[in-house]
Short mmCIF file of N, CA and C in Angstrom, two decimals:
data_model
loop_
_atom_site.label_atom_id
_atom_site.label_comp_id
_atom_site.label_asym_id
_atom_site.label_seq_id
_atom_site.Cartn_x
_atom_site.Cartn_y
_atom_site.Cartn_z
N UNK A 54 22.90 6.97 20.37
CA UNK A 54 21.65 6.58 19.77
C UNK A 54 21.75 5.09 19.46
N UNK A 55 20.75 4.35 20.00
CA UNK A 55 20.90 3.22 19.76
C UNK A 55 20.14 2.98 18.17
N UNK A 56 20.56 1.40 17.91
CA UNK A 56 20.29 0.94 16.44
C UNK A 56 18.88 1.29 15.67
N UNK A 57 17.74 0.94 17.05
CA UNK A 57 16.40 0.54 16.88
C UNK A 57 15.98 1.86 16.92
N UNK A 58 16.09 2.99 17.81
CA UNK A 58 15.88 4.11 17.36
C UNK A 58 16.34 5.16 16.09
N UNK A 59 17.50 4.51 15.54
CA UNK A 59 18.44 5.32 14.16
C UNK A 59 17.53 4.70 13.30
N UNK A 60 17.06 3.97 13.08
CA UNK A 60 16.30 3.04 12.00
C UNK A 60 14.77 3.55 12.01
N UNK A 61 14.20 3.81 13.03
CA UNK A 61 13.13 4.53 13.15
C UNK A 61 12.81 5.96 13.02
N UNK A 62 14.32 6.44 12.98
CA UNK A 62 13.99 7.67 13.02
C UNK A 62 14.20 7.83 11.26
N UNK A 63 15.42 7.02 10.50
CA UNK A 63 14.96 7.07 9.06
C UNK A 63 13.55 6.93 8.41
N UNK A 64 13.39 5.89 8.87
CA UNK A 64 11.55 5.35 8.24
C UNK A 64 10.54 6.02 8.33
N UNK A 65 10.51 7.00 9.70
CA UNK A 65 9.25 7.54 9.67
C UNK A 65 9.51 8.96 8.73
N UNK A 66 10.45 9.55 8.40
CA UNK A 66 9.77 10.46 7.37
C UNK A 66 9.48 10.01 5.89
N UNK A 67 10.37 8.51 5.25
CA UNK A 67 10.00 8.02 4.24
C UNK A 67 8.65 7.52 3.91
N UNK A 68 8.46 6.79 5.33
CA UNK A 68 6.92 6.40 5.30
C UNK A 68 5.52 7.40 5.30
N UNK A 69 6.35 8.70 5.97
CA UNK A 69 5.08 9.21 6.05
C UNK A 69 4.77 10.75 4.23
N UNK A 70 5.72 10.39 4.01
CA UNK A 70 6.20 11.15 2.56
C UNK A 70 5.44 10.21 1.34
N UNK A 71 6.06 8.84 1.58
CA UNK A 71 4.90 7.94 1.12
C UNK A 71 3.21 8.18 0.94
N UNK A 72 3.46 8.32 2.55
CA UNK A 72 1.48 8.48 2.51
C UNK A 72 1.05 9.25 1.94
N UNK A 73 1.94 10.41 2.18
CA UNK A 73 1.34 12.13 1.72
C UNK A 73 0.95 11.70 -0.08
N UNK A 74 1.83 10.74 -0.59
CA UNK A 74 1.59 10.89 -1.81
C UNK A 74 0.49 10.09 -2.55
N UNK A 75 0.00 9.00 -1.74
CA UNK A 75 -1.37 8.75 -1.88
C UNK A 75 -2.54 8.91 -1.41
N UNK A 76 -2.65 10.20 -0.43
CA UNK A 76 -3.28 10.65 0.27
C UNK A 76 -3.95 11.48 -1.25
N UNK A 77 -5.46 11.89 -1.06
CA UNK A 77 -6.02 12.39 -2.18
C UNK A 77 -6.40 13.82 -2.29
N UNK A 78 -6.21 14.97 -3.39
CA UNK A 78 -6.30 16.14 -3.17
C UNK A 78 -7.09 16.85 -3.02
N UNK A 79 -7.08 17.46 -2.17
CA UNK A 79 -8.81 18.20 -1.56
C UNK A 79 -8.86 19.47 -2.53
N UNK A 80 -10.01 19.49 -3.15
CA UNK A 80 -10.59 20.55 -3.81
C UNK A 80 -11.30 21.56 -3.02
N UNK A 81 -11.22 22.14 -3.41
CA UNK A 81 -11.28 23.76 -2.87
C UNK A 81 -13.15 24.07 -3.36
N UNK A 82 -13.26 23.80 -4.38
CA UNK A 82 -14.40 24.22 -5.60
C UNK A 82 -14.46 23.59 -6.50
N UNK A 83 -15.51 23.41 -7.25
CA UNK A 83 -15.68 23.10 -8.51
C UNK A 83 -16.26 23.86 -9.53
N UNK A 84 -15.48 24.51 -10.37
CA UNK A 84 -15.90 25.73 -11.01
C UNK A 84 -16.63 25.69 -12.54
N UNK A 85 -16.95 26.91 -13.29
CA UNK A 85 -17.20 26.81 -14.60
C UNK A 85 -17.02 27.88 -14.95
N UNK A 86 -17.47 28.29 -16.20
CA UNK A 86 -16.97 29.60 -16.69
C UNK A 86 -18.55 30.54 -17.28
N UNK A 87 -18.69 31.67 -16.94
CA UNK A 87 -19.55 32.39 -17.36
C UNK A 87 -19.19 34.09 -17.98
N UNK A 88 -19.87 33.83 -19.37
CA UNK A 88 -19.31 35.17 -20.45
C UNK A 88 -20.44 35.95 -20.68
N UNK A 89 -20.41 37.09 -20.84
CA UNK A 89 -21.06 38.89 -21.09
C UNK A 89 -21.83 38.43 -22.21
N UNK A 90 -22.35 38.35 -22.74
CA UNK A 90 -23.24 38.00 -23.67
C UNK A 90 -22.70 39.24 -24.82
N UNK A 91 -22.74 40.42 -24.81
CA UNK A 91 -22.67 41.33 -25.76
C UNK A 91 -20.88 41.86 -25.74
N UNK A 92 -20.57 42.04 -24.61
CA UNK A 92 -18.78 41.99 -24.66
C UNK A 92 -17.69 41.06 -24.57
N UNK A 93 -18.38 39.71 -24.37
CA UNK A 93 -17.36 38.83 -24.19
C UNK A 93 -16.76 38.44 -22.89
N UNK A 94 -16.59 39.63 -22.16
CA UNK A 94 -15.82 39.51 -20.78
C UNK A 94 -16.22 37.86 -20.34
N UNK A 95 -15.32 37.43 -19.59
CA UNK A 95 -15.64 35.91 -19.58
C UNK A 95 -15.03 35.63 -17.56
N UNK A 96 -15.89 35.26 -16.90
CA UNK A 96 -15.60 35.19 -15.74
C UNK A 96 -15.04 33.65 -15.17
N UNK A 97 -15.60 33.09 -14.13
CA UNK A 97 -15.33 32.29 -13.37
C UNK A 97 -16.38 32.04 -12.20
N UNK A 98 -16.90 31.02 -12.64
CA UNK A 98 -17.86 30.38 -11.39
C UNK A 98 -17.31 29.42 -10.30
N UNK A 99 -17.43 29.33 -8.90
CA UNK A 99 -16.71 28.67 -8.33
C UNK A 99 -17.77 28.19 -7.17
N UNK A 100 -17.98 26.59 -7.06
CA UNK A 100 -19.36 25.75 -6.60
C UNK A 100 -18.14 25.38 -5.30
N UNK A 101 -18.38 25.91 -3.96
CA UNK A 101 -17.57 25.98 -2.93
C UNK A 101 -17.94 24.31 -2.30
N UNK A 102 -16.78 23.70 -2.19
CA UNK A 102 -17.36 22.42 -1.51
C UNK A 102 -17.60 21.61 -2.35
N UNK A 103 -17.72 22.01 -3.83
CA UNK A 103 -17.91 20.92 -4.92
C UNK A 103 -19.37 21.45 -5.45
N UNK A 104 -19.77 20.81 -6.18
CA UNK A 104 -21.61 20.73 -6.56
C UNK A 104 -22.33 20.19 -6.13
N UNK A 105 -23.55 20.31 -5.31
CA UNK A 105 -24.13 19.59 -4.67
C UNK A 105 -25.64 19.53 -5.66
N UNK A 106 -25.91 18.58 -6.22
CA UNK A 106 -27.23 18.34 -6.66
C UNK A 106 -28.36 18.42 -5.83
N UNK A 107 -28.65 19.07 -4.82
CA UNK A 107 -29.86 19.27 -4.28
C UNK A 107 -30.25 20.61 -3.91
N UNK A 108 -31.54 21.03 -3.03
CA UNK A 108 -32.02 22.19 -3.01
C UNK A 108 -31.48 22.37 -2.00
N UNK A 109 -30.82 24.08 -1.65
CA UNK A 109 -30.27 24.73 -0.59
C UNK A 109 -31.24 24.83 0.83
N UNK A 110 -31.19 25.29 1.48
CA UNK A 110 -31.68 25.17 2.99
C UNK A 110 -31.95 27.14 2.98
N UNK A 111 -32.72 27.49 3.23
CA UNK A 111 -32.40 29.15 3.60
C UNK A 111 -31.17 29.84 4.81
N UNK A 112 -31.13 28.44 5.64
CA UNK A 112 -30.27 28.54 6.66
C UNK A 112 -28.88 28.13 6.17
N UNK A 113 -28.59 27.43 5.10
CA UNK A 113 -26.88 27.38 4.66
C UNK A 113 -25.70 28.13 4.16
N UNK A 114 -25.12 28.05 4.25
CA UNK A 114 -24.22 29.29 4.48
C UNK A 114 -23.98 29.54 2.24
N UNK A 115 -23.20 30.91 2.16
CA UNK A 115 -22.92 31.08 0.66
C UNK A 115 -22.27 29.55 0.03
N UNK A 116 -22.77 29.25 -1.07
CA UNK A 116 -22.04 28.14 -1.52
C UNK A 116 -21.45 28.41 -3.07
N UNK A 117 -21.78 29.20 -3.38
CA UNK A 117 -20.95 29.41 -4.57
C UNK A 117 -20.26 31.41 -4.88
N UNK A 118 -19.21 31.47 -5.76
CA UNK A 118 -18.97 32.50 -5.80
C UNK A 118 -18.53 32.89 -7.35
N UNK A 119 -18.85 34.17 -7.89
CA UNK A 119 -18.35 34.40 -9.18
C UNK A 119 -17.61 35.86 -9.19
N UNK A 120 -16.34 35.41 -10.11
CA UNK A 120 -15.56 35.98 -10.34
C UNK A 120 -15.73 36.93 -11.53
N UNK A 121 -16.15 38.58 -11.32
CA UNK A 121 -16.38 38.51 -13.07
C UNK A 121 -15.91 40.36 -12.79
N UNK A 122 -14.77 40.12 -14.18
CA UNK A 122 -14.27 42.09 -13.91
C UNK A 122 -13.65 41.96 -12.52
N UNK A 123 -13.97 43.02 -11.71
CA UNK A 123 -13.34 43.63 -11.39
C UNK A 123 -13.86 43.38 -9.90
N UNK A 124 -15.27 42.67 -10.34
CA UNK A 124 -16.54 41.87 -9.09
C UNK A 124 -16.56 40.41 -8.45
N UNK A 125 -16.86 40.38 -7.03
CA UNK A 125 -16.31 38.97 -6.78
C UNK A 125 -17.77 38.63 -6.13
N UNK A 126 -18.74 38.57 -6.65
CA UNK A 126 -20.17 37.77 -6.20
C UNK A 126 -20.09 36.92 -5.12
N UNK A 127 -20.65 36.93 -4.42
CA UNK A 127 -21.29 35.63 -3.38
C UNK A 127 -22.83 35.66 -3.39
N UNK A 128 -22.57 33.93 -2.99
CA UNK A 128 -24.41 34.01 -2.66
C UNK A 128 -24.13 31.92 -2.59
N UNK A 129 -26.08 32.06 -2.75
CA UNK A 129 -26.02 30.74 -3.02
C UNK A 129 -26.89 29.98 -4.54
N UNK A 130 -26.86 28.95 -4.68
CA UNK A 130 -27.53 28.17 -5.82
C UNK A 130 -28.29 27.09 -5.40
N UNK A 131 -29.35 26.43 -6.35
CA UNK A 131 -30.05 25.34 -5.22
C UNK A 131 -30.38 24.83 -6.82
N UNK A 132 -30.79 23.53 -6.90
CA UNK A 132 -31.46 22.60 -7.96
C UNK A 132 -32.24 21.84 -7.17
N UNK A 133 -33.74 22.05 -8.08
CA UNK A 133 -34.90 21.40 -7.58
C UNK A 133 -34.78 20.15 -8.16
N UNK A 134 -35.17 19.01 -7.38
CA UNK A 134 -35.68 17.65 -8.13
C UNK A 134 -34.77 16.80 -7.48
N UNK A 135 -34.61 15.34 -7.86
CA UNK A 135 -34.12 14.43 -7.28
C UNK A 135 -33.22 13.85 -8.36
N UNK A 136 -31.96 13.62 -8.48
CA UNK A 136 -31.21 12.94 -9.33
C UNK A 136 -31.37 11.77 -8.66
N UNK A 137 -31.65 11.02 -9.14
CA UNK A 137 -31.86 9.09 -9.21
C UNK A 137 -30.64 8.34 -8.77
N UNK A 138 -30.88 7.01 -7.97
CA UNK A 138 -29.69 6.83 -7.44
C UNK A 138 -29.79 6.07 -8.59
N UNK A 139 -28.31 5.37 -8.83
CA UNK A 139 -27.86 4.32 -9.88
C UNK A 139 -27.78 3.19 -9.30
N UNK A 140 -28.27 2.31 -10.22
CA UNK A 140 -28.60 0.73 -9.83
C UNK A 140 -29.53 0.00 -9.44
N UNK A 141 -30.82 1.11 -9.27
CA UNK A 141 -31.83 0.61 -9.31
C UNK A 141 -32.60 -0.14 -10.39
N UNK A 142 -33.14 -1.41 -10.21
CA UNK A 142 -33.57 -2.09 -11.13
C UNK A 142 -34.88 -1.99 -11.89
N UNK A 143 -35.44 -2.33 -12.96
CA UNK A 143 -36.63 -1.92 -13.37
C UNK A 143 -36.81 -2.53 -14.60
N UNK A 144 -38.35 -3.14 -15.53
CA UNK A 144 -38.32 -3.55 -16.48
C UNK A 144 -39.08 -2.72 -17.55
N UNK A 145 -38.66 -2.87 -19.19
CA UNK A 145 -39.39 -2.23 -19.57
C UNK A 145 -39.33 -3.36 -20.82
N UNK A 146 -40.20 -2.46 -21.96
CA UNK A 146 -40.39 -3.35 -23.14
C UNK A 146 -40.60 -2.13 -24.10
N UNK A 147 -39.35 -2.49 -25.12
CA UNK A 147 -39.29 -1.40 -26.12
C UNK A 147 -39.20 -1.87 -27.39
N UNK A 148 -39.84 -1.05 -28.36
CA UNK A 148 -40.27 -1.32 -29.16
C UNK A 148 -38.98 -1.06 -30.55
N UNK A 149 -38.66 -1.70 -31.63
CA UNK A 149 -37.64 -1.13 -32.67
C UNK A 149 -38.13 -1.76 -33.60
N UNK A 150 -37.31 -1.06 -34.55
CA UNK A 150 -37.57 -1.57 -36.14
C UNK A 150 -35.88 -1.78 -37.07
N UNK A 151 -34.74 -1.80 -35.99
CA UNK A 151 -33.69 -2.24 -37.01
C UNK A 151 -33.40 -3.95 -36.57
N UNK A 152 -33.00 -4.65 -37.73
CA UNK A 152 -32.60 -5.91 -37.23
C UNK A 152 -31.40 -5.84 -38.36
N UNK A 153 -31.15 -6.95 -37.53
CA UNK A 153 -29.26 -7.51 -38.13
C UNK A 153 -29.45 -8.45 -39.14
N UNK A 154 -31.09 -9.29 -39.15
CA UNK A 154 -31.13 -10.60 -40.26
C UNK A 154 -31.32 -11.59 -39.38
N UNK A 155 -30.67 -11.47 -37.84
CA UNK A 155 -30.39 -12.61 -37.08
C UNK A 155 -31.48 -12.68 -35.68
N UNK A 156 -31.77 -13.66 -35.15
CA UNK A 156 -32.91 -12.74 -34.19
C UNK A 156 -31.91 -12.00 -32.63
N UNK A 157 -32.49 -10.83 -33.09
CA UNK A 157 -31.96 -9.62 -32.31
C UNK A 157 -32.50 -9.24 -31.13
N UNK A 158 -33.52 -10.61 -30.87
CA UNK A 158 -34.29 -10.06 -29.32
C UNK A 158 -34.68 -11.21 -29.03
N UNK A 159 -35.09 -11.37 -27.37
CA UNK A 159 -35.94 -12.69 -27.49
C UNK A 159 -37.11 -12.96 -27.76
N UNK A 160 -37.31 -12.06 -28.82
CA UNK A 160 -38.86 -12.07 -29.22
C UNK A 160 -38.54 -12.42 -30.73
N UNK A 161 -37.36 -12.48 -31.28
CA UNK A 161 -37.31 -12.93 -32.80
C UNK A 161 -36.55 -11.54 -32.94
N UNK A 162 -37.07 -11.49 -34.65
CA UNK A 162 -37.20 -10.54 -35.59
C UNK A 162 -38.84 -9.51 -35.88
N UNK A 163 -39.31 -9.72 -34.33
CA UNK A 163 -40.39 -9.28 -33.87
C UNK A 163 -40.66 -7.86 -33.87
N UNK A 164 -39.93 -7.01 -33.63
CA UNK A 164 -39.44 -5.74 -33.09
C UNK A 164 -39.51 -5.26 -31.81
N UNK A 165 -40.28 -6.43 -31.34
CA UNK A 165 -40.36 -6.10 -29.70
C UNK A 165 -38.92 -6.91 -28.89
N UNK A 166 -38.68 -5.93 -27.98
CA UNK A 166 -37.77 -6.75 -27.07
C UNK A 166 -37.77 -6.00 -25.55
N UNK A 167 -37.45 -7.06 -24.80
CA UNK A 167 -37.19 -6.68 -23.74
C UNK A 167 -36.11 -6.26 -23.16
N UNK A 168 -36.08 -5.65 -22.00
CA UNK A 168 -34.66 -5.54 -21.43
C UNK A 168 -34.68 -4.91 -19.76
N UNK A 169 -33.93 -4.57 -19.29
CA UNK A 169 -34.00 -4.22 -17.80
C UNK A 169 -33.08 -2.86 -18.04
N UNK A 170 -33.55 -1.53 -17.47
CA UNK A 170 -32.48 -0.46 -16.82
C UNK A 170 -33.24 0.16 -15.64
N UNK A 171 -32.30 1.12 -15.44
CA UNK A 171 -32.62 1.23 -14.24
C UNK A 171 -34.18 2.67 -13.91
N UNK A 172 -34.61 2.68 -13.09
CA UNK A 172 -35.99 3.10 -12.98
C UNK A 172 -35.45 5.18 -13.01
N UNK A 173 -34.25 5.08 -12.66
CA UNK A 173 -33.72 6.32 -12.40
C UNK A 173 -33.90 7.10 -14.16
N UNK A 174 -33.42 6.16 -15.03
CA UNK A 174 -33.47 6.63 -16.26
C UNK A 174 -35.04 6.91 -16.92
N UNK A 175 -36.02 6.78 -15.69
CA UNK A 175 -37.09 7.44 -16.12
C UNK A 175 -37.32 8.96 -15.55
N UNK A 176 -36.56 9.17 -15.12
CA UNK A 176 -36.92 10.75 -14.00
C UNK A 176 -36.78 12.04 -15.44
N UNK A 177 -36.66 13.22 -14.96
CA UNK A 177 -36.53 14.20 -16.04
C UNK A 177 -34.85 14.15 -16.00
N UNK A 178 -34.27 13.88 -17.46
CA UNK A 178 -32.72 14.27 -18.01
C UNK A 178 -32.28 15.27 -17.28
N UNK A 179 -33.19 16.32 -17.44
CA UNK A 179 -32.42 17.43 -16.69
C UNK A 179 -33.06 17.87 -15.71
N UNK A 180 -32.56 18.80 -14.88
CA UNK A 180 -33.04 19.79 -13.62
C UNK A 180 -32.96 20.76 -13.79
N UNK A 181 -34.18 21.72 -13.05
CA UNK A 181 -33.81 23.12 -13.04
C UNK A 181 -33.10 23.76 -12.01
N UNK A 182 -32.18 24.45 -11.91
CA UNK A 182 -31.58 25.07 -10.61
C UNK A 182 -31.66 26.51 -10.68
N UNK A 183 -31.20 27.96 -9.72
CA UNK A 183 -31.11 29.08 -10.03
C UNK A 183 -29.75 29.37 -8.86
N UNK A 184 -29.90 30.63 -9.49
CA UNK A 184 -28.18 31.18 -8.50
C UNK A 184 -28.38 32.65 -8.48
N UNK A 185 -28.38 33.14 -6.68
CA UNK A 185 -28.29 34.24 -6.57
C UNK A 185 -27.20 35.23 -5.74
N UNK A 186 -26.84 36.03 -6.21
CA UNK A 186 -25.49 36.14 -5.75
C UNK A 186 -25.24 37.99 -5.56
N UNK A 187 -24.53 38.33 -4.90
CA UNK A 187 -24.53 40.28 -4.31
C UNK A 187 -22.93 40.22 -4.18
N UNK A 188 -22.68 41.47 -4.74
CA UNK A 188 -21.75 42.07 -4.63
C UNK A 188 -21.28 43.22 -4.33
N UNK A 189 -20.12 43.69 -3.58
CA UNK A 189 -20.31 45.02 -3.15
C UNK A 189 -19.64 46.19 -4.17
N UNK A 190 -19.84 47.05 -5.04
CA UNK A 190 -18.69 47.79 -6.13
C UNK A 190 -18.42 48.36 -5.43
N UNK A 191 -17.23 49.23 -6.34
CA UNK A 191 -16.37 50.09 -5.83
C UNK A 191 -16.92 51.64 -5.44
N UNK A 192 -18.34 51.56 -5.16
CA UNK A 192 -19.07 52.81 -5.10
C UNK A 192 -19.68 52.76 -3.96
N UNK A 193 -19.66 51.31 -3.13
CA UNK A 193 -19.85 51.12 -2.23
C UNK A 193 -21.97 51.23 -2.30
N UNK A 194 -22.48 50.76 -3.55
CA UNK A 194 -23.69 50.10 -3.88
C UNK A 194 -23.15 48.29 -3.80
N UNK A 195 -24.89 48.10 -3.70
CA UNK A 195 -24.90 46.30 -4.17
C UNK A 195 -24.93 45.94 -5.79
N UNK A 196 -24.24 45.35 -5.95
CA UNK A 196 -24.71 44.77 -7.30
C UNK A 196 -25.23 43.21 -7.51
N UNK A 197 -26.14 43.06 -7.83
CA UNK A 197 -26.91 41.59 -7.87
C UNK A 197 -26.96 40.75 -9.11
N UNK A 198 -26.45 39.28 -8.84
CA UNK A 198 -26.11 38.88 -10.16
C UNK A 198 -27.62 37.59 -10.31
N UNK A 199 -28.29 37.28 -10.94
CA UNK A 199 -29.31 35.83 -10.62
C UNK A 199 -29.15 35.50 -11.82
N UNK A 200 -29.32 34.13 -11.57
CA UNK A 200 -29.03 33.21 -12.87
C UNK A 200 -29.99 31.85 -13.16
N UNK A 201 -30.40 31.47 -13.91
CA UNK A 201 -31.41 29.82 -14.05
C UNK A 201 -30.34 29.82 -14.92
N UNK A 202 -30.41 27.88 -14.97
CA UNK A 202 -29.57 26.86 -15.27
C UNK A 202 -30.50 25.57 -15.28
N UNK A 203 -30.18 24.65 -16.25
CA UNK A 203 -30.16 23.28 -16.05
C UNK A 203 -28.87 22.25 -15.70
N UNK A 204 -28.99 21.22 -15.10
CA UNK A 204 -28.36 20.46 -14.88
C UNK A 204 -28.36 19.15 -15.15
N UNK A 205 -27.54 18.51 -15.53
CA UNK A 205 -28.08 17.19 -16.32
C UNK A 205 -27.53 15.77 -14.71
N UNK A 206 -27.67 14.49 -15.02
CA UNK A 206 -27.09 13.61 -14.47
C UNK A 206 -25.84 13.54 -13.79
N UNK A 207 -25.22 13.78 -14.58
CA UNK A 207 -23.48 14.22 -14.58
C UNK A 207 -23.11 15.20 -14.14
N UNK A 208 -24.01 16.15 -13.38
CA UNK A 208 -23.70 17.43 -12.51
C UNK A 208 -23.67 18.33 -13.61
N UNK A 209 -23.16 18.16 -15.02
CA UNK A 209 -22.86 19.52 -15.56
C UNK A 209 -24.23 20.35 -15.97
N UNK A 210 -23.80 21.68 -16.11
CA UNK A 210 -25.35 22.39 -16.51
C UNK A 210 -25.02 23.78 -17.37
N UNK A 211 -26.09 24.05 -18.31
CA UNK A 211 -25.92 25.40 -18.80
C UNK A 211 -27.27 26.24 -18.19
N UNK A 212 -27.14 27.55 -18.81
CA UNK A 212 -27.67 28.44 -18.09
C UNK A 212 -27.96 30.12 -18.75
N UNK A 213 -28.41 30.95 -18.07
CA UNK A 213 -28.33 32.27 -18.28
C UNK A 213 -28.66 33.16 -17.35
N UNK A 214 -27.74 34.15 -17.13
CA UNK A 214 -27.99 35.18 -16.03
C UNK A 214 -28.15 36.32 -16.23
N UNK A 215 -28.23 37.38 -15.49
CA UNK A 215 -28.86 39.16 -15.80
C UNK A 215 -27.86 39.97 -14.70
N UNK A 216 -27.28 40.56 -14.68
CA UNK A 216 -27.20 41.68 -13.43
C UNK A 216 -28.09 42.92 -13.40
N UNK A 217 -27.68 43.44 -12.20
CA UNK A 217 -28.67 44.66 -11.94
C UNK A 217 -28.01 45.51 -12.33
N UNK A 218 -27.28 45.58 -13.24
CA UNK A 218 -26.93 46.63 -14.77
C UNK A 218 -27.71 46.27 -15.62
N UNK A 219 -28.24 45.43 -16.10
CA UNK A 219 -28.58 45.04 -17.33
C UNK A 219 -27.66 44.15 -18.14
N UNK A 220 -26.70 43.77 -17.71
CA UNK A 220 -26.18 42.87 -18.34
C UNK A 220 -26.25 41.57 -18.59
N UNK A 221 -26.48 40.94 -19.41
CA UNK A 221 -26.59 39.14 -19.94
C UNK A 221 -25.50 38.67 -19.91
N UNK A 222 -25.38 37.18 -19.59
CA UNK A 222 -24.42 36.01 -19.52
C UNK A 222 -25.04 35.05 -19.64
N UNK A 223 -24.15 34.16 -20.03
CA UNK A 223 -24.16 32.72 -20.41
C UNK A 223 -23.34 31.76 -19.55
N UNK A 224 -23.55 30.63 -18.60
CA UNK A 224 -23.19 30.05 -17.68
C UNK A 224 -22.85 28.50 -18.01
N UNK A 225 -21.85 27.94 -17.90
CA UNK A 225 -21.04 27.24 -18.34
C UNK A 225 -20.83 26.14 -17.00
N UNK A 226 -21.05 25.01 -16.85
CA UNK A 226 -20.18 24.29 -15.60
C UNK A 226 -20.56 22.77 -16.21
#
């Protein structure tokens, strides 16, 4: 074995051991937690692919799944509306009544002042989304879980769901 090949053949697994370790970790899901309203039982929501803030397609495949007992739900979820991109510019003029003594705007000690944000921070805070989801029991019936939720900016959202028992939950992500 010559030099130039012994030397190459060290480096490439250091280098590539290297990479592996700044290479970034692929998520599976992005989950939350959903509990029985009257027993507690407390499950596991799991948003396949991550959370996607927009409305589902009828043609897309299951995107989320819940874990609850003894039941493993599939189905899908969709949120209506448009989350706002960030950085869009926009002016407004708002009105206050605290001052420091010092002039606190460029309007004085006026109470008016101006300022710039972005046009996105006018849309609705939150969204509505829903989630519907089938499962098969051990009786070899369907069991159907549906759920409404809001969702805020930040992807996270609360919620409440029903099964076709009659059972209530509370939805967590």
């Amino acid at each position: 074995m010559n030099r130039a090949s012994f030397l190459l053949s060290c480096l490439v697994p250091i280098s590539c051991a290297v990479l592996a370790s700044c290479a970034p970790t692929l998520i599976v899901g992005v989950g939350g937690r959903i509990v029985n309203v009257r027993t507690g039982q407390e499950g596991q929501i799991t948003f396949l692919g991550g959370f996607r803030d927009r409305a589902s397609l009828p043609t897309d495949p299951d995107n989320v799944t819940v874990a609850l007992g003894n039941l493993t739900y599939s189905g899908r979820y969709t949120v209506l509306g448009r989350n706002g991109a960030l950085g869009e510019l926009g002016l407004s003029l708002n009105v206050g009544t605290g001052f420091s003594g010092t002039a606190d705007s460029i309007f004085g000690n006026s109470g008016f002042y101006g300022s710039y944000r972005p046009f996105a921070s006018d849309q609705a805070l939150t969204r509505p989304g829903n989630l519907i989801a089938r499962a098969t029991t051990p009786d070899g019936s369907t069991a159907t879980l549906t759920c409404t939720f809001q969702t805020d900016r930040s992807l996270h959202g609360i919620g409440s769901c029903q099964d076709s028992a009659g059972g209530s939950y509370s939805l967590q992500f």
